[in-house]
Coordinates of C-alpha atoms and ligand atoms in Angstrom, one line a residue:
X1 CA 39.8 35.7 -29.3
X2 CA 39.4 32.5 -26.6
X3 CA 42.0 30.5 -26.6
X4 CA 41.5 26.5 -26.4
X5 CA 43.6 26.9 -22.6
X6 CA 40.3 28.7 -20.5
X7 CA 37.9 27.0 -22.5
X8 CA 39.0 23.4 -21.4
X9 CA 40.2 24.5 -17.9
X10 CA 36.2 25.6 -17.6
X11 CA 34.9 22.1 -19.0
X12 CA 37.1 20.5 -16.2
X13 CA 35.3 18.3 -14.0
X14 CA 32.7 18.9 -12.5
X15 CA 31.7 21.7 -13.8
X16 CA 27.5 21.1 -13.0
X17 CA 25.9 19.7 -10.4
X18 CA 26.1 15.8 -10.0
X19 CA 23.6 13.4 -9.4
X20 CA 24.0 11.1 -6.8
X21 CA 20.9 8.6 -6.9
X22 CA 19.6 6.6 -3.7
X23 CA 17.9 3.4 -4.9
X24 CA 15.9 4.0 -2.0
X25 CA 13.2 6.1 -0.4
X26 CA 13.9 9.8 1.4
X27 CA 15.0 9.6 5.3
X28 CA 15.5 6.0 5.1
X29 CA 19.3 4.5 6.4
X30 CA 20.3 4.9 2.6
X31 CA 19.5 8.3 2.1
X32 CA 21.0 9.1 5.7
X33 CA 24.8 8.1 4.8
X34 CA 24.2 9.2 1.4
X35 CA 23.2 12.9 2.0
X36 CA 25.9 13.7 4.9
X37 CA 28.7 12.2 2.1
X38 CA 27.1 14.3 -0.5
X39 CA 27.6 17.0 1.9
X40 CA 30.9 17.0 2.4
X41 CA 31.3 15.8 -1.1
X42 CA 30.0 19.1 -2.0
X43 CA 32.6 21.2 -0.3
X44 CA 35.6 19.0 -1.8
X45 CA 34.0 19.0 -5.6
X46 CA 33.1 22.7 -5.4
X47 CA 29.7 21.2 -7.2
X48 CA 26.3 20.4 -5.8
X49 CA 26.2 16.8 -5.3
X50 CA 22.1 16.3 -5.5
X51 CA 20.6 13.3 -3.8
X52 CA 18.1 11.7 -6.1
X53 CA 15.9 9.0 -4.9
X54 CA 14.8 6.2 -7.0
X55 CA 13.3 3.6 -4.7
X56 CA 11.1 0.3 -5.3
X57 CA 11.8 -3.4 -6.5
X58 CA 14.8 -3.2 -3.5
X59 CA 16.7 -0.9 -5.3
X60 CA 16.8 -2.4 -8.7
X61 CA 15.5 0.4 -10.5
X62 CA 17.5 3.0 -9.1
X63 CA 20.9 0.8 -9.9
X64 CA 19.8 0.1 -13.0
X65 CA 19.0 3.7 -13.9
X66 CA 22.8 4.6 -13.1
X67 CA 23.7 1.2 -15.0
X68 CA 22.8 2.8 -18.2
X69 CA 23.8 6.5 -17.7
X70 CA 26.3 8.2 -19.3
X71 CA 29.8 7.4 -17.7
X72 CA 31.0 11.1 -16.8
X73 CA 30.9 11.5 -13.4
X74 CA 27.6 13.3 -13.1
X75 CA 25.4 10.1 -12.3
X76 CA 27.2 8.0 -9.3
X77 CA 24.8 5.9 -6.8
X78 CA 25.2 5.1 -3.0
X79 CA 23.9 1.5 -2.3
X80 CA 24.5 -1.1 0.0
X81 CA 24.4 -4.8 0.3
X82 CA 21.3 -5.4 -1.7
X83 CA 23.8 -5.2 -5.1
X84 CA 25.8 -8.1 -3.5
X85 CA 22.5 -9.7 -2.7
X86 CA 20.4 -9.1 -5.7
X87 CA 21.9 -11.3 -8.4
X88 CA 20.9 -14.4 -5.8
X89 CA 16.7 -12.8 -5.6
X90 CA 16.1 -11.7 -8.7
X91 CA 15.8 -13.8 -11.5
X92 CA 16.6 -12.0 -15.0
X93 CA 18.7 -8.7 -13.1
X94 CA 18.6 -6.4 -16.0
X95 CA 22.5 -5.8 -15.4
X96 CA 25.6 -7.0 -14.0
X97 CA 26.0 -5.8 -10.8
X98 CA 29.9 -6.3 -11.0
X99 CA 30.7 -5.6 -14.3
X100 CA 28.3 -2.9 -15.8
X101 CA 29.6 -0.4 -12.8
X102 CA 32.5 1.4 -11.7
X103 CA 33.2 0.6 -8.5
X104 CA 34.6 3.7 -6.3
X105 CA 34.4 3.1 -2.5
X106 CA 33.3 1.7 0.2
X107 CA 31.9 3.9 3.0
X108 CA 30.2 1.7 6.1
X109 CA 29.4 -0.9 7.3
X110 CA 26.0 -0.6 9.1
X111 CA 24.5 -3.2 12.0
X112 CA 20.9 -3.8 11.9
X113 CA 18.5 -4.3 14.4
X114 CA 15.5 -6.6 15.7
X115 CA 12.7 -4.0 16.0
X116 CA 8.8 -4.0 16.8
X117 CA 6.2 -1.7 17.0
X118 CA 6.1 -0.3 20.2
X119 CA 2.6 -1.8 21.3
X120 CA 3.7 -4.8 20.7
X121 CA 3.8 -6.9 23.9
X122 CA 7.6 -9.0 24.0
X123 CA 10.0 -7.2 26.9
X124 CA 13.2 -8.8 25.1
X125 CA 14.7 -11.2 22.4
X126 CA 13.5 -14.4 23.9
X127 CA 9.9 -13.2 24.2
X128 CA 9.7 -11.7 20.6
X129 CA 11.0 -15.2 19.6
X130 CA 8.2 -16.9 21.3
X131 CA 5.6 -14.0 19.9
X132 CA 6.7 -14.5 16.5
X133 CA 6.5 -18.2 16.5
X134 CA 3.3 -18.2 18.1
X135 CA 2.3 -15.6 16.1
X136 CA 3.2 -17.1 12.3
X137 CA 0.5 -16.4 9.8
X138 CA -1.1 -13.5 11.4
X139 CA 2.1 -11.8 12.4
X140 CA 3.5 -9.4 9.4
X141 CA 6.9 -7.4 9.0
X142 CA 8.2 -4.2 7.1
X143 CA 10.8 -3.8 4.3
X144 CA 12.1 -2.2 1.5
X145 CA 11.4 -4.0 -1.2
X146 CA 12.7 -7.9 -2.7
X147 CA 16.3 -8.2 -2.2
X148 CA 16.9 -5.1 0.2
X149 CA 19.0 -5.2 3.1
X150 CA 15.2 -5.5 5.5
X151 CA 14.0 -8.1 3.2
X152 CA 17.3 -10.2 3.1
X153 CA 17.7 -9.8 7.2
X154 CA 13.8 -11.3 8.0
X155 CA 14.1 -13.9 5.5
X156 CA 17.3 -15.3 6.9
X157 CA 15.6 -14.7 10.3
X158 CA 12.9 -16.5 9.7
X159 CA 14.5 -19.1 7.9
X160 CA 16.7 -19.9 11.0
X161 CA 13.7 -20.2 13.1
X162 CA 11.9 -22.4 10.9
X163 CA 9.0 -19.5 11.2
X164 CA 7.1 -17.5 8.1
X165 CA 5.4 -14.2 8.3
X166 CA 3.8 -11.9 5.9
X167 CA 5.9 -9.2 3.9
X168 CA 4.8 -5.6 3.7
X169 CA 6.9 -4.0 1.1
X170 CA 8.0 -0.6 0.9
X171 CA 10.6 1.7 -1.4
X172 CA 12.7 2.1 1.7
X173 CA 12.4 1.9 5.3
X174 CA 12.2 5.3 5.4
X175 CA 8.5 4.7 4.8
X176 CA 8.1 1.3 6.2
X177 CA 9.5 3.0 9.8
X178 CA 6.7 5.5 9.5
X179 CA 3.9 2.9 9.0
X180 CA 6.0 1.0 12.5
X181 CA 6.0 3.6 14.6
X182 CA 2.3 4.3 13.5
X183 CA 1.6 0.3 14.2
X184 CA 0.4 -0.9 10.3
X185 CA 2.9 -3.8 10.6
X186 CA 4.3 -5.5 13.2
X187 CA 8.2 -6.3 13.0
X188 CA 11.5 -5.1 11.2
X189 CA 15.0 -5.6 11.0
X190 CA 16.3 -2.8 9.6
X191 CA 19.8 -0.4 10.1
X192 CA 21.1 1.1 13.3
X193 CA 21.0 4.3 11.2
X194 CA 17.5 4.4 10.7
X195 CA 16.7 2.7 14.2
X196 CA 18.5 4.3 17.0
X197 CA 16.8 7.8 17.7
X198 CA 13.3 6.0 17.1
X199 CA 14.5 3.3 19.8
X200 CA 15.9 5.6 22.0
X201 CA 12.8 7.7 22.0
X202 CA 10.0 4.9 22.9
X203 CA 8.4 5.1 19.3
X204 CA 9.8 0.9 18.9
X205 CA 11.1 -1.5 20.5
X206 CA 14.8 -2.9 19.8
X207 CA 15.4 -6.4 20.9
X208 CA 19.0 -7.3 19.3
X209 CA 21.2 -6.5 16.9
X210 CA 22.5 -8.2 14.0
X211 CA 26.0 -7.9 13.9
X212 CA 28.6 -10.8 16.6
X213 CA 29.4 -7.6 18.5
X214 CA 27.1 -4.9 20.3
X215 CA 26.8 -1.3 18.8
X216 CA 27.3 1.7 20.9
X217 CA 24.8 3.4 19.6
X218 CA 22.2 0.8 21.2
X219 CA 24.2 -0.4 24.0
X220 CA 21.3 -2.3 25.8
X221 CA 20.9 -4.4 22.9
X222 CA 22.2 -7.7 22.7
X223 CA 23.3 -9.6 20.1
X224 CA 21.3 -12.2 17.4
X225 CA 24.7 -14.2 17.6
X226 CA 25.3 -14.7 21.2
X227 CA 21.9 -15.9 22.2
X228 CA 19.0 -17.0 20.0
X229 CA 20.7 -17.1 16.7
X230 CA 24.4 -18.5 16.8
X231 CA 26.1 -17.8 13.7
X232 CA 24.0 -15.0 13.0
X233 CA 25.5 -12.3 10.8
X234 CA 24.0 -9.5 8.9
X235 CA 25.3 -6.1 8.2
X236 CA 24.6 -3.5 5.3
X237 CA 27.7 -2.2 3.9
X238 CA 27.2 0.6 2.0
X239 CA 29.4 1.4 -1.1
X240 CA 29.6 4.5 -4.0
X241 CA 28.9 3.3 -7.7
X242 CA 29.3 4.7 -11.1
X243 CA 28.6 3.8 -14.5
X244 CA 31.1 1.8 -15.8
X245 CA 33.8 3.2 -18.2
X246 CA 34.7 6.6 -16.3
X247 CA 37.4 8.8 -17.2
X248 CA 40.3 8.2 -15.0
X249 CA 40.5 11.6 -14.1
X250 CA 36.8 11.6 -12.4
X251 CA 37.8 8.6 -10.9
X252 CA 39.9 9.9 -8.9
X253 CA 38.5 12.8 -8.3
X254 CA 35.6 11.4 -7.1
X255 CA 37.4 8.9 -5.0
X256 CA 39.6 11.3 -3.3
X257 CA 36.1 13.2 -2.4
X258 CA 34.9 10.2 -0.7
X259 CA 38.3 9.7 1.2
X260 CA 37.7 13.5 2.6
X261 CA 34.0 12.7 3.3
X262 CA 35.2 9.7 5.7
X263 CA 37.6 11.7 7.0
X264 CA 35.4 14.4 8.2
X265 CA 34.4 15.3 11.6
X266 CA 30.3 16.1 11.3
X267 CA 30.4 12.8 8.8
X268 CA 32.4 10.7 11.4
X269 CA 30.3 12.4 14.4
X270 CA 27.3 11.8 12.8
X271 CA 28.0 7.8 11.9
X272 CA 29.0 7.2 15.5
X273 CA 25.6 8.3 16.8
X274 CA 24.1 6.1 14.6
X275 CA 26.0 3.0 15.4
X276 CA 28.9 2.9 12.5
X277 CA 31.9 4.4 11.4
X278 CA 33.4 4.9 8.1
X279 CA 35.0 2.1 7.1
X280 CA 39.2 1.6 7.1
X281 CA 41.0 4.2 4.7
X282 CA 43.0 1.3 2.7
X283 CA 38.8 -0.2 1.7
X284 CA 37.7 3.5 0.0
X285 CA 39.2 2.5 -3.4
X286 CA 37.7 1.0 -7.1
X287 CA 39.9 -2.4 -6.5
X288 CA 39.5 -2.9 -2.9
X289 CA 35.1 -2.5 -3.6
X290 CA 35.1 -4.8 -6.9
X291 CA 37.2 -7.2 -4.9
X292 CA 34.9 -7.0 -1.8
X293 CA 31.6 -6.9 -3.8
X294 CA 32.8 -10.1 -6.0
X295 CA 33.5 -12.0 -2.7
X296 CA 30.2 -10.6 -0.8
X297 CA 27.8 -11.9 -4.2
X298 CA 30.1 -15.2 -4.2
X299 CA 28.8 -15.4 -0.4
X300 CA 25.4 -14.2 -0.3
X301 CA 24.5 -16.7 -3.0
X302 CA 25.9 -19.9 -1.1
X303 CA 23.7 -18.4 1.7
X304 CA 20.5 -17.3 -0.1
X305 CA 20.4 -21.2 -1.9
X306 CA 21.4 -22.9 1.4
X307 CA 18.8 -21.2 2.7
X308 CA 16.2 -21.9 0.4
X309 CA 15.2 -18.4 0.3
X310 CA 13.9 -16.3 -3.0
X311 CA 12.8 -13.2 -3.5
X312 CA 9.5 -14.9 -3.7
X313 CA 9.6 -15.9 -0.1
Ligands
LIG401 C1 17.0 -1.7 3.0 O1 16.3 -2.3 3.8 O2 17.5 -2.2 2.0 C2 17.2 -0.2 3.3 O3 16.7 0.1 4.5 C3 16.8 0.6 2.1 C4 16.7 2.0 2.5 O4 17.7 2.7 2.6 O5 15.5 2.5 2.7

């Protein structure tokens, strides 16, 4: 006869494979942090953690597919800044992006870059300035999708030098960086993660990064901040999500994973190369998130309505 003691030990969590969905396209700089966590995520769990990648309307649809799943641990979500962004872009959000999740951790925060297709004629910042200005209305640039970290970076761009281009929207930049390094559009600002091998290998051009310092990972670059853009500050912190209304248990569980993930070597290794690092220990937690994700929508909206931009734009 079973007793009730194996039987519960068994149903323990996790005892399947977990879900862990990517609002965003395959290879993009989304799915890149997101798959080497799940990795290690994997080892600590002793379950598959399976990236699933829901892309399109910048990354709406995937969040609000883990919005509405069943609390238990086995849907969770990596996302980035778009969630802070998002309630500012979109008009009716089908969901509250603070309080219809649990919030678990935070994992990086990710500089992004000034790129071009690498026919494109500008040597530097200053002269892909002057090329976009001269450029406006024939002129067109990549991104993933209303709201996404891309989309939010070229809007504020362009917004701070009074120019407009034309958007080509993609589920991800995963995509969109295929159709630049192939030449279908001309300019993206998009993460260090997704940038830095294609920069390094002559397949774009970088002209400056996003963030008031410079990143190792594109040391040559300078920054938005200290030359054509004072001020200028965009980064896309990326974050793990679950439905809201998990046990405590998978909570922690799930949080302690992520603290091991940030902690290990290949993960850490594998950040640096691509210009970011986990983020400080004391940030991977549910409080330290909903606290930072309260201020960061606070902020992004005063920006987004000072700067006139919508999702429309
Ligand atoms: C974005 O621009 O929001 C990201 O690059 C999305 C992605 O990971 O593809």
């Amino acid at each position: 006869v079973a007793s009730a003691g194996p039987a519960l030990a068994q149903a323990a969590y996790p005892n399947k494979p977990i879900t862990l969905v990517v609002p965003a396209a395959a290879g993009g700089p989304t799915d890149t942090v997101a798959r080497l966590i799940a990795e290690s995520m994997t080892k600590t769990l002793g379950q598959t953690v399976v990236v699933e990648n829901v892309g399109g309307a910048g990354g709406t649809i995937g969040m609000a597919k883990v919005a509405r799943a069943a609390p238990d641990g086995y849907t969770i979500a990596v996302w980035h800044i778009a969630q802070a962004t998002a309630p500012a872009l979109y008009d009716g959000l089908k969901y509250d992006v603070v309080s219809d999740f649990d919030h678990l951790g935070r994992i990086t925060d990710v500089p992004m870059t000034l790129v071009s297709k690498a026919a494109l004629p500008p040597k530097d910042i200053a002269e892909i300035v002057a090329w976009m200005k001269a450029n406006q209305g024939k002129a067109t640039y990549g991104h993933a999708g209303i709201g996404s970290a891309s989309h939010l970076c070229m809007l504020i761009l362009m917004k701070e030098l009074g120019i407009k281009m034309e958007g080509v929207g993609y589920r991800g930049t995963g995509p969109a960086m295929n159709d630049l390094i192939s030449g279908t559009f001309d300019v993206m600002c998009d993460q260090t993660t997704n940038t830095t091998g294609h920069i390094k290998d002559g397949r774009i051009k970088g002209y400056a990064v996003t963030t008031k310092s410079k990143v190792s990972s594109v040391p040559g670059l300078p920054t938005l901040d200290g030359g054509v853009l004072p001020g200028f500050e965009v980064s896309a912190w990326h974050a793990l999500w679950a439905p809201k209304g998990l046990p405590k248990d998978v909570t922690d569980k799930l949080v302690s994973a992520l603290k091991v993930a940030l902690k290990d070597p290949k993960v850490v290794e594998r950040f640096a190369g691509l210009g970011t690092e986990p983020v400080a220990e004391a940030q991977v937690s549910p409080q330290a998130l909903k606290t930072y994700l309260e201020a960061e929508v606070k902020r992004w909206d005063a920006v987004i309505k000072a700067a006139g931009v919508k999702a429309s734009n």
